[in-house]
Short mmCIF file of C-alpha atoms and ligand atoms in Angstrom, two decimals:
data_model
loop_
_atom_site.label_atom_id
_atom_site.label_comp_id
_atom_site.label_asym_id
_atom_site.label_seq_id
_atom_site.Cartn_x
_atom_site.Cartn_y
_atom_site.Cartn_z
CA UNK H 297 21.96 -10.50 -18.64
CA UNK H 298 18.73 -12.54 -18.15
CA UNK H 299 15.86 -11.63 -20.50
CA UNK H 300 13.43 -10.76 -17.71
CA UNK H 301 15.79 -8.30 -16.05
CA UNK H 302 14.23 -5.95 -13.47
CA UNK H 303 15.41 -2.41 -14.19
CA UNK H 304 16.20 0.01 -11.36
CA UNK H 305 13.52 2.37 -12.66
CA UNK H 306 10.46 1.86 -14.79
CA UNK H 307 7.81 4.07 -16.40
CA UNK H 308 4.49 3.96 -14.54
CA UNK H 309 1.85 4.96 -17.10
CA UNK H 310 -1.92 4.76 -16.68
CA UNK H 311 -3.53 2.44 -19.22
CA UNK H 312 -6.04 5.12 -20.20
CA UNK H 313 -3.45 7.85 -20.75
CA UNK H 314 -3.57 7.47 -24.55
CA UNK H 315 -7.37 7.52 -24.56
CA UNK H 316 -7.43 10.70 -22.49
CA UNK H 317 -4.77 12.25 -24.70
CA UNK H 318 -6.56 11.63 -28.02
CA UNK H 319 -9.18 14.43 -27.78
CA UNK H 320 -6.56 16.90 -26.55
CA UNK H 321 -4.34 16.19 -29.57
CA UNK H 322 -7.13 17.13 -31.98
CA UNK H 323 -8.69 19.87 -29.84
CA UNK H 324 -6.82 22.66 -31.57
CA UNK H 325 -5.06 23.60 -28.31
CA UNK H 326 -2.03 21.61 -27.17
CA UNK H 327 0.06 24.42 -25.66
CA UNK H 328 -0.32 25.78 -22.14
CA UNK H 329 -4.08 25.88 -21.65
CA UNK H 330 -6.99 24.44 -19.67
CA UNK H 331 -5.34 21.08 -19.00
CA UNK H 332 -2.37 22.81 -17.37
CA UNK H 333 -4.78 24.75 -15.13
CA UNK H 334 -6.63 21.53 -14.30
CA UNK H 335 -3.39 19.67 -13.52
CA UNK H 336 -2.17 22.46 -11.25
CA UNK H 337 -5.47 22.37 -9.32
CA UNK H 338 -5.24 18.57 -9.06
CA UNK H 339 -1.70 18.79 -7.68
CA UNK H 340 -2.65 21.16 -4.87
CA UNK H 341 -3.95 18.54 -2.42
CA UNK H 342 -0.73 16.59 -2.97
CA UNK H 343 1.57 19.51 -2.24
CA UNK H 344 -0.04 21.18 0.76
CA UNK H 345 -2.85 23.18 -0.84
CA UNK H 346 -0.89 26.28 -1.87
CA UNK H 347 0.03 27.72 -5.26
CA UNK H 348 1.39 25.29 -7.88
CA UNK H 349 3.25 26.56 -10.95
CA UNK H 350 3.97 23.79 -13.45
CA UNK H 351 6.97 23.89 -15.79
CA UNK H 352 8.51 21.63 -18.42
CA UNK H 353 11.10 19.91 -16.17
CA UNK H 354 12.38 19.63 -12.64
CA UNK H 355 15.55 21.39 -13.77
CA UNK H 356 13.46 24.32 -15.03
CA UNK H 357 11.72 24.47 -11.64
CA UNK H 358 15.13 24.73 -9.93
CA UNK H 359 16.40 27.47 -12.28
CA UNK H 360 13.14 29.38 -11.81
CA UNK H 361 13.31 29.03 -8.01
CA UNK H 362 16.86 30.39 -7.99
CA UNK H 363 15.81 33.28 -10.22
CA UNK H 364 12.91 34.14 -7.89
CA UNK H 365 15.27 34.49 -4.94
CA UNK H 366 17.90 36.43 -6.96
CA UNK H 367 20.73 33.89 -6.67
CA UNK H 368 22.75 35.27 -9.62
CA UNK H 369 26.32 36.12 -8.59
CA UNK H 370 25.98 34.42 -5.21
CA UNK H 371 26.66 31.04 -3.60
CA UNK H 372 24.07 28.33 -3.12
CA UNK H 373 24.80 25.79 -0.38
CA UNK H 374 23.97 22.40 -1.80
CA UNK H 375 24.53 18.67 -1.59
CA UNK H 376 26.84 16.67 -3.85
CA UNK H 377 24.65 13.56 -3.37
CA UNK H 378 22.17 14.18 -6.14
CA UNK H 379 21.51 14.07 -9.85
CA UNK H 380 23.76 16.59 -11.61
CA UNK H 381 20.55 18.45 -12.61
CA UNK H 382 20.35 20.00 -9.13
CA UNK H 383 23.75 21.61 -9.31
CA UNK H 384 23.80 22.35 -13.03
CA UNK H 385 20.65 24.41 -12.32
CA UNK H 386 22.77 26.51 -9.94
CA UNK H 387 25.26 27.20 -12.76
CA UNK H 388 22.38 27.95 -15.14
CA UNK H 389 21.07 30.48 -12.66
CA UNK H 390 24.43 32.28 -12.67
CA UNK H 391 25.29 31.18 -9.12
CA UNK H 392 27.99 28.90 -7.69
CA UNK H 393 27.51 25.70 -5.68
CA UNK H 394 29.03 25.55 -2.21
CA UNK H 395 29.21 21.93 -1.05
CA UNK H 396 27.78 20.90 2.28
CA UNK H 397 28.37 17.44 3.70
CA UNK H 398 25.74 14.69 3.92
CA UNK H 399 24.69 12.36 6.70
CA UNK H 400 26.73 9.15 6.25
CA UNK H 401 23.65 6.94 6.86
CA UNK H 402 20.91 8.73 4.90
CA UNK H 403 22.91 10.67 2.30
CA UNK H 404 20.81 13.76 3.13
CA UNK H 405 22.34 17.21 3.54
CA UNK H 406 23.75 17.69 7.05
CA UNK H 407 22.31 20.81 8.77
CA UNK H 408 25.48 21.17 10.88
CA UNK H 409 27.60 21.35 7.75
CA UNK H 410 25.18 23.98 6.39
CA UNK H 411 25.75 25.97 9.57
CA UNK H 412 29.51 25.89 8.98
CA UNK H 413 29.17 27.08 5.38
CA UNK H 414 26.82 29.87 6.47
CA UNK H 415 29.32 30.94 9.11
CA UNK H 416 32.08 31.10 6.48
CA UNK H 417 30.18 32.69 3.59
CA UNK H 418 27.45 34.74 5.34
CA UNK H 419 25.62 37.18 3.07
CA UNK H 420 27.26 35.83 -0.07
CA UNK H 421 24.87 32.87 0.24
CA UNK H 422 21.55 33.19 -1.64
CA UNK H 423 19.92 29.87 -0.69
CA UNK H 424 20.31 26.33 0.59
CA UNK H 425 19.18 23.45 -1.62
CA UNK H 426 18.25 20.17 0.07
CA UNK H 427 17.63 17.05 -2.00
CA UNK H 428 15.20 14.37 -0.80
CA UNK H 429 17.49 11.56 -1.91
CA UNK H 430 15.55 8.36 -2.78
CA UNK H 431 12.36 10.09 -1.62
CA UNK H 432 13.25 10.53 2.09
CA UNK H 433 12.62 14.14 3.10
CA UNK H 434 15.62 16.11 4.32
CA UNK H 435 15.50 17.55 7.85
CA UNK H 436 13.70 20.77 6.94
CA UNK H 437 13.06 21.91 10.53
CA UNK H 438 16.77 21.70 11.34
CA UNK H 439 17.64 23.50 8.09
CA UNK H 440 15.11 26.25 8.83
CA UNK H 441 16.59 26.83 12.25
CA UNK H 442 19.98 27.42 10.58
CA UNK H 443 18.69 29.74 7.85
CA UNK H 444 15.52 31.54 8.96
CA UNK H 445 17.22 34.08 11.21
CA UNK H 446 19.52 35.00 8.31
CA UNK H 447 16.63 35.38 5.85
CA UNK H 448 18.12 32.71 3.58
CA UNK H 449 15.51 30.54 1.84
CA UNK H 450 15.62 26.74 1.73
CA UNK H 451 14.79 25.21 -1.64
CA UNK H 452 13.70 21.59 -1.62
CA UNK H 453 14.68 19.50 -4.63
CA UNK H 454 11.81 17.04 -4.29
CA UNK H 455 12.39 15.29 -7.62
CA UNK H 456 12.39 11.94 -5.76
CA UNK H 457 9.81 12.66 -3.06
CA UNK H 458 6.48 13.53 -4.66
CA UNK H 459 3.79 12.34 -2.23
CA UNK H 460 6.08 12.16 0.82
CA UNK H 461 5.32 13.86 4.12
CA UNK H 462 7.62 15.46 6.67
CA UNK H 463 6.43 15.70 10.30
CA UNK H 464 2.83 15.48 9.14
CA UNK H 465 3.17 18.11 6.42
CA UNK H 466 3.34 17.45 2.71
CA UNK H 467 6.58 17.89 0.81
CA UNK H 468 5.70 20.98 -1.19
CA UNK H 469 4.59 23.09 1.76
CA UNK H 470 7.54 22.54 4.10
CA UNK H 471 10.46 24.34 2.43
CA UNK H 472 10.35 27.96 1.22
CA UNK H 473 10.31 26.73 -2.37
CA UNK H 474 9.91 23.16 -3.60
CA UNK H 475 10.84 21.78 -7.02
CA UNK H 476 9.21 18.60 -8.34
CA UNK H 477 10.14 16.55 -11.40
CA UNK H 478 7.61 14.61 -13.47
CA UNK H 479 10.25 13.20 -15.80
CA UNK H 480 9.68 9.83 -17.51
CA UNK H 481 10.51 7.44 -14.65
CA UNK H 482 9.38 9.44 -11.64
CA UNK H 483 6.59 8.34 -9.24
CA UNK H 484 4.31 10.71 -11.18
CA UNK H 485 5.22 11.31 -14.82
CA UNK H 486 4.00 13.76 -17.43
CA UNK H 487 6.57 12.46 -19.96
CA UNK H 488 8.74 15.39 -18.96
CA UNK H 489 7.66 18.11 -16.60
CA UNK H 490 8.01 19.69 -13.21
CA UNK H 491 6.36 22.01 -10.72
CA UNK H 492 7.26 24.73 -8.29
CA UNK H 493 5.39 25.14 -5.01
CA UNK H 494 5.76 27.68 -2.24
CA UNK H 495 5.91 27.63 1.55
CA UNK H 496 3.39 29.66 3.56
CA UNK H 497 5.51 32.83 3.56
CA UNK H 498 6.38 32.62 -0.15
CA UNK H 499 2.98 32.20 -1.83
CA UNK H 500 3.27 35.71 -3.29
CA UNK H 501 6.13 34.52 -5.55
CA UNK H 502 3.74 32.40 -7.65
CA UNK H 503 2.57 35.33 -9.82
CA UNK H 504 6.12 36.25 -10.84
CA UNK H 505 6.95 32.56 -11.39
CA UNK H 506 3.96 32.28 -13.78
CA UNK H 507 5.16 35.27 -15.79
CA UNK H 508 8.80 34.17 -15.85
CA UNK H 509 7.98 30.66 -17.07
CA UNK H 510 6.56 32.32 -20.21
CA UNK H 511 9.25 34.84 -21.23
CA UNK H 512 8.01 37.34 -18.63
CA UNK H 513 4.60 37.78 -20.23
CA UNK H 514 1.46 37.87 -18.10
CA UNK H 515 -0.68 35.22 -19.82
CA UNK H 516 -3.78 36.25 -17.88
CA UNK H 517 -3.90 39.66 -19.56
CA UNK H 518 -2.63 38.57 -22.99
CA UNK H 519 -5.02 35.65 -23.59
CA UNK H 520 -5.64 36.57 -27.24
CA UNK H 521 -1.92 36.82 -28.04
CA UNK H 522 -2.30 40.34 -29.39
CA UNK H 523 1.41 40.78 -28.98
CA UNK H 524 0.99 44.28 -27.58
CA UNK H 525 2.23 43.57 -24.09
CA UNK H 526 5.55 45.07 -23.07
CA UNK H 527 8.01 42.75 -21.29
CA UNK H 528 9.51 44.41 -18.27
CA UNK H 529 11.48 41.43 -16.97
CA UNK H 530 12.84 38.67 -19.21
CA UNK H 531 11.85 35.12 -18.44
CA UNK H 532 12.16 31.63 -19.88
CA UNK H 533 10.42 29.14 -22.15
CA UNK H 534 9.69 26.87 -19.18
CA UNK H 535 5.91 26.38 -19.19
CA UNK H 536 4.14 23.00 -19.27
CA UNK H 537 1.84 22.19 -22.20
CA UNK H 538 -1.60 20.54 -22.30
CA UNK H 539 -0.21 17.26 -23.66
CA UNK H 540 2.08 16.78 -20.67
CA UNK H 541 -0.63 17.98 -18.26
CA UNK H 542 -3.12 15.44 -19.68
CA UNK H 543 -0.63 12.62 -19.13
CA UNK H 544 -0.13 13.89 -15.58
CA UNK H 545 -3.89 14.02 -14.96
CA UNK H 546 -4.22 10.43 -16.21
CA UNK H 547 -1.43 9.21 -13.92
CA UNK H 548 -2.28 11.16 -10.77
CA UNK H 549 -5.07 8.80 -9.56
CA UNK H 550 -2.55 5.94 -9.50
CA UNK H 551 0.06 7.72 -7.38
CA UNK H 552 -1.46 6.62 -4.08
CA UNK H 553 -1.11 2.97 -5.11
CA UNK H 554 2.38 3.47 -6.53
CA UNK H 555 3.53 5.10 -3.29
CA UNK H 556 1.99 2.35 -1.17
CA UNK H 557 3.84 -0.25 -3.19
CA UNK H 558 7.16 1.62 -3.09
CA UNK H 559 6.84 1.98 0.69
CA UNK H 560 5.87 -1.65 1.06
CA UNK H 561 8.93 -2.84 -0.89
CA UNK H 562 11.15 -0.53 1.16
CA UNK H 563 9.70 -1.84 4.44
CA UNK H 564 10.30 -5.43 3.32
CA UNK H 565 13.92 -4.62 2.43
CA UNK H 566 14.30 -2.97 5.86
CA UNK H 567 13.32 -6.17 7.63
CA UNK H 568 15.10 -8.70 5.47
CA UNK H 569 18.29 -6.95 4.42
CA UNK H 570 19.20 -4.81 7.40
CA UNK H 571 21.42 -7.38 9.10
CA UNK H 572 23.39 -8.03 5.92
CA UNK H 573 24.36 -4.46 5.18
CA UNK H 574 25.78 -1.55 7.10
CA UNK H 575 22.98 0.20 8.93
CA UNK H 576 20.43 1.45 6.39
CA UNK H 577 17.75 4.09 6.48
CA UNK H 578 14.67 2.83 8.35
CA UNK H 579 12.10 3.18 5.59
CA UNK H 580 9.15 1.55 7.32
CA UNK H 581 8.51 4.18 9.98
CA UNK H 582 9.03 7.24 7.80
CA UNK H 583 6.69 8.72 5.23
CA UNK H 584 9.22 8.91 2.47
CA UNK H 585 8.24 8.22 -1.13
CA UNK H 586 10.94 5.53 -1.59
CA UNK H 587 11.27 6.06 -5.31
CA UNK H 588 14.17 3.66 -4.90
CA UNK H 589 15.71 2.03 -1.83
CA UNK H 590 19.26 2.50 -0.57
CA UNK H 591 21.53 0.06 1.20
CA UNK H 592 25.09 0.54 2.35
CA UNK H 593 27.63 -2.20 1.88
CA UNK H 594 29.81 -2.79 4.93
CA UNK H 595 32.88 -3.08 2.74
CA UNK H 596 33.05 -0.55 -0.15
CA UNK H 597 35.25 -3.00 -2.08
CA UNK H 598 32.22 -5.29 -2.43
CA UNK H 599 30.08 -2.85 -4.37
CA UNK H 600 31.08 -3.86 -7.87
CA UNK H 601 30.81 -7.56 -7.01
CA UNK H 602 27.35 -6.98 -5.50
CA UNK H 603 26.19 -5.10 -8.60
CA UNK H 604 27.46 -7.89 -10.87
CA UNK H 605 25.89 -10.56 -8.66
CA UNK H 606 22.48 -8.84 -8.68
CA UNK H 607 22.65 -8.37 -12.44
CA UNK H 608 23.33 -12.09 -12.77
CA UNK H 609 20.13 -12.64 -10.76
CA UNK H 610 18.24 -10.36 -13.15
CA UNK H 611 18.13 -7.22 -10.99
CA UNK H 612 19.72 -3.91 -11.94
CA UNK H 613 21.27 -2.03 -9.02
CA UNK H 614 23.50 1.02 -9.18
CA UNK H 615 24.71 4.03 -7.26
CA UNK H 616 22.31 5.97 -9.51
CA UNK H 617 24.32 9.21 -9.34
CA UNK H 618 27.93 10.02 -8.67
CA UNK H 619 28.83 12.66 -6.08
CA UNK H 620 28.64 15.93 -7.97
CA UNK H 621 31.64 17.63 -6.37
CA UNK H 622 33.88 15.22 -8.32
CA UNK H 623 32.41 16.10 -11.72
CA UNK H 624 34.75 17.99 -14.05
CA UNK H 625 32.16 20.73 -14.59
CA UNK H 626 32.52 21.64 -10.92
CA UNK H 627 36.32 21.46 -10.79
CA UNK H 628 36.58 25.23 -10.43
CA UNK H 629 34.23 25.35 -7.45
CA UNK H 630 35.37 25.48 -3.86
CA UNK H 631 36.54 22.00 -2.70
CA UNK H 632 35.57 20.98 0.83
CA UNK H 633 36.35 18.00 3.01
CA UNK H 634 33.14 15.95 3.08
CA UNK H 635 33.69 12.90 5.30
CA UNK H 636 29.98 11.99 5.35
CA UNK H 637 29.90 12.04 1.56
CA UNK H 638 33.08 9.91 1.42
CA UNK H 639 31.48 7.34 3.69
CA UNK H 640 28.05 7.29 2.03
CA UNK H 641 29.24 7.61 -1.56
CA UNK H 642 31.59 4.63 -1.42
CA UNK H 643 29.07 2.18 0.05
CA UNK H 644 25.61 3.18 -1.13
CA UNK H 645 23.78 1.16 -3.75
CA UNK H 646 20.18 1.52 -4.93
CA UNK H 647 17.57 -1.25 -5.21
CA UNK H 648 14.33 -1.08 -7.24
CA UNK H 649 10.99 -0.38 -5.51
CA UNK H 650 8.75 0.09 -8.57
CA UNK H 651 5.64 -1.99 -9.29
CA UNK H 652 7.54 -4.34 -11.59
CA UNK H 653 10.06 -5.32 -8.90
CA UNK H 654 9.44 -8.58 -7.07
CA UNK H 655 10.55 -7.80 -3.51
CA UNK H 656 11.16 -11.43 -2.56
CA UNK H 657 13.27 -11.98 -5.64
CA UNK H 658 15.33 -8.92 -4.70
CA UNK H 659 15.65 -10.05 -1.06
CA UNK H 660 16.68 -13.61 -1.89
CA UNK H 661 19.08 -12.48 -4.61
CA UNK H 662 20.76 -10.05 -2.19
CA UNK H 663 20.90 -12.69 0.55
CA UNK H 664 22.58 -15.15 -1.81
CA UNK H 665 25.41 -12.65 -2.22
CA UNK H 666 26.30 -13.02 1.44
CA UNK H 667 26.11 -16.83 1.21
C1 PLP O 846 17.40 14.95 -7.58
C2 PLP O 846 17.00 15.42 -8.95
N1 PLP O 846 16.83 16.73 -9.15
C3 PLP O 846 16.46 17.21 -10.35
C4 PLP O 846 16.25 16.37 -11.41
C5 PLP O 846 15.89 16.95 -12.73
O1 PLP O 846 14.58 16.71 -13.09
P1 PLP O 846 14.19 16.77 -14.64
O2 PLP O 846 14.76 15.59 -15.31
O3 PLP O 846 12.68 16.76 -14.61
O4 PLP O 846 14.72 18.06 -15.17
C6 PLP O 846 16.42 14.99 -11.24
C7 PLP O 846 16.28 14.00 -12.32
O5 PLP O 846 15.48 13.80 -13.07
C8 PLP O 846 16.79 14.51 -9.98
O6 PLP O 846 16.98 13.18 -9.77
#
C-alpha cells in the first residue's frame, strides 16, 4: 500500500479544539453541564429549530428513540443497508427487525416494500427506521404517506446526513424522530456522541428523552445532586458530557465548509464517473451530505478487482457495511426476499469525499481501471 494512502474516512477536527477544551478540563465541571446546553442550542439551526437532546452516541439516540415510542416486544421495519448499529439498537430496545427492501440504485429503504410489511404485520409494528445511506435523505414524504394513517412513527437514522436537507427542510425536522451520530469520523464529530431531534408533532417527547438519558432523573429539579429524587421510570446512562460538547462546539463552525467540499467531490464524481459505472445516484442536484460517495459496478464480479486497483493507486474504497440481514446475530429474524438489496449490495462500492481526498486523483485512478 502506498505511504500516502487516502483513507475512506478521516477525522475532521478544528485546529482550536484543544485550546477550547483546556479551560473546560480544569473548570471543575466536565460532566453534563453548560457546554452541553450550549451545544444543543448551537445544533438547533442545523436541525430545523426544534428540541435537541444530545446523547453519548448515535446508537444511544436510536435506543432512546425506540424506547420513547414503546417498541419493546414489537417489530420495527428497517433497512439491511446500514451499519449494524441501526439494527443492533432495535435488539437493544427489546424489539425485532423486520427487513424492508431498498432501492437498487440509491440503497435507500423502499416505501413500497414498507407498505407490504405494514400490510402483513399491521399493529405489531412499532416504527419504521429509514437510514440516510451515504448522507442522501430517504424519501420521508413517501414513508409518511405509508405510516401516518396508521399512527406509526418514522425514525430517521441520520448518522450519515447531518447538514442535509430534504425538500427544503432540514434533516432533523422531517421524520417523527431523528438520530444523529457525532462519532469520530462523521461530518461533525464530538469524539463520540449523538443527538435526538423531534418532528413538529413530537416535540413533547424531548422532556422524557432528557430524563431517560440520565437514568430517569429530572436534572432540572435535582441540580444540586441531593439524591432525594424518586425515580418513577428507569432510564439509561446516555447523556453527553461537557468535554464532548466542547469538541462539537469547536467543530460546528467548520461543518458548512466540510459539507460544501463533500458535495463538490460528489458532483465531480457524478460527472466524470457516471458513464463508467452502472447508473449512480445523482449527487449534484440533491442536498445530501455525501459523507461518502457510492458507485455501482456494472459487473459485481469486478468489485474485488476494483478495490485492489484503487488501493494500488493509494485510495481506500470499500462497501463500508455488509447487508445486515445476513449477519449471524439476525439469523433468527424473519427472512425476506430483497431483490433491491441483492442488486445494490453486490455492486455498490464507496469512494472518499472528505477534505483529504483529491477528487481528480480518485477520478483518474477509477478511470484507469476501465482502461
Ligand atoms: C447508519 C449508522 N447508524 C448508526 C451509527 C451508530 O453511531 P455511533 O457510532 O455514534 O453509535 C452509525 C455508525 O457510526 C451508522 O453508520
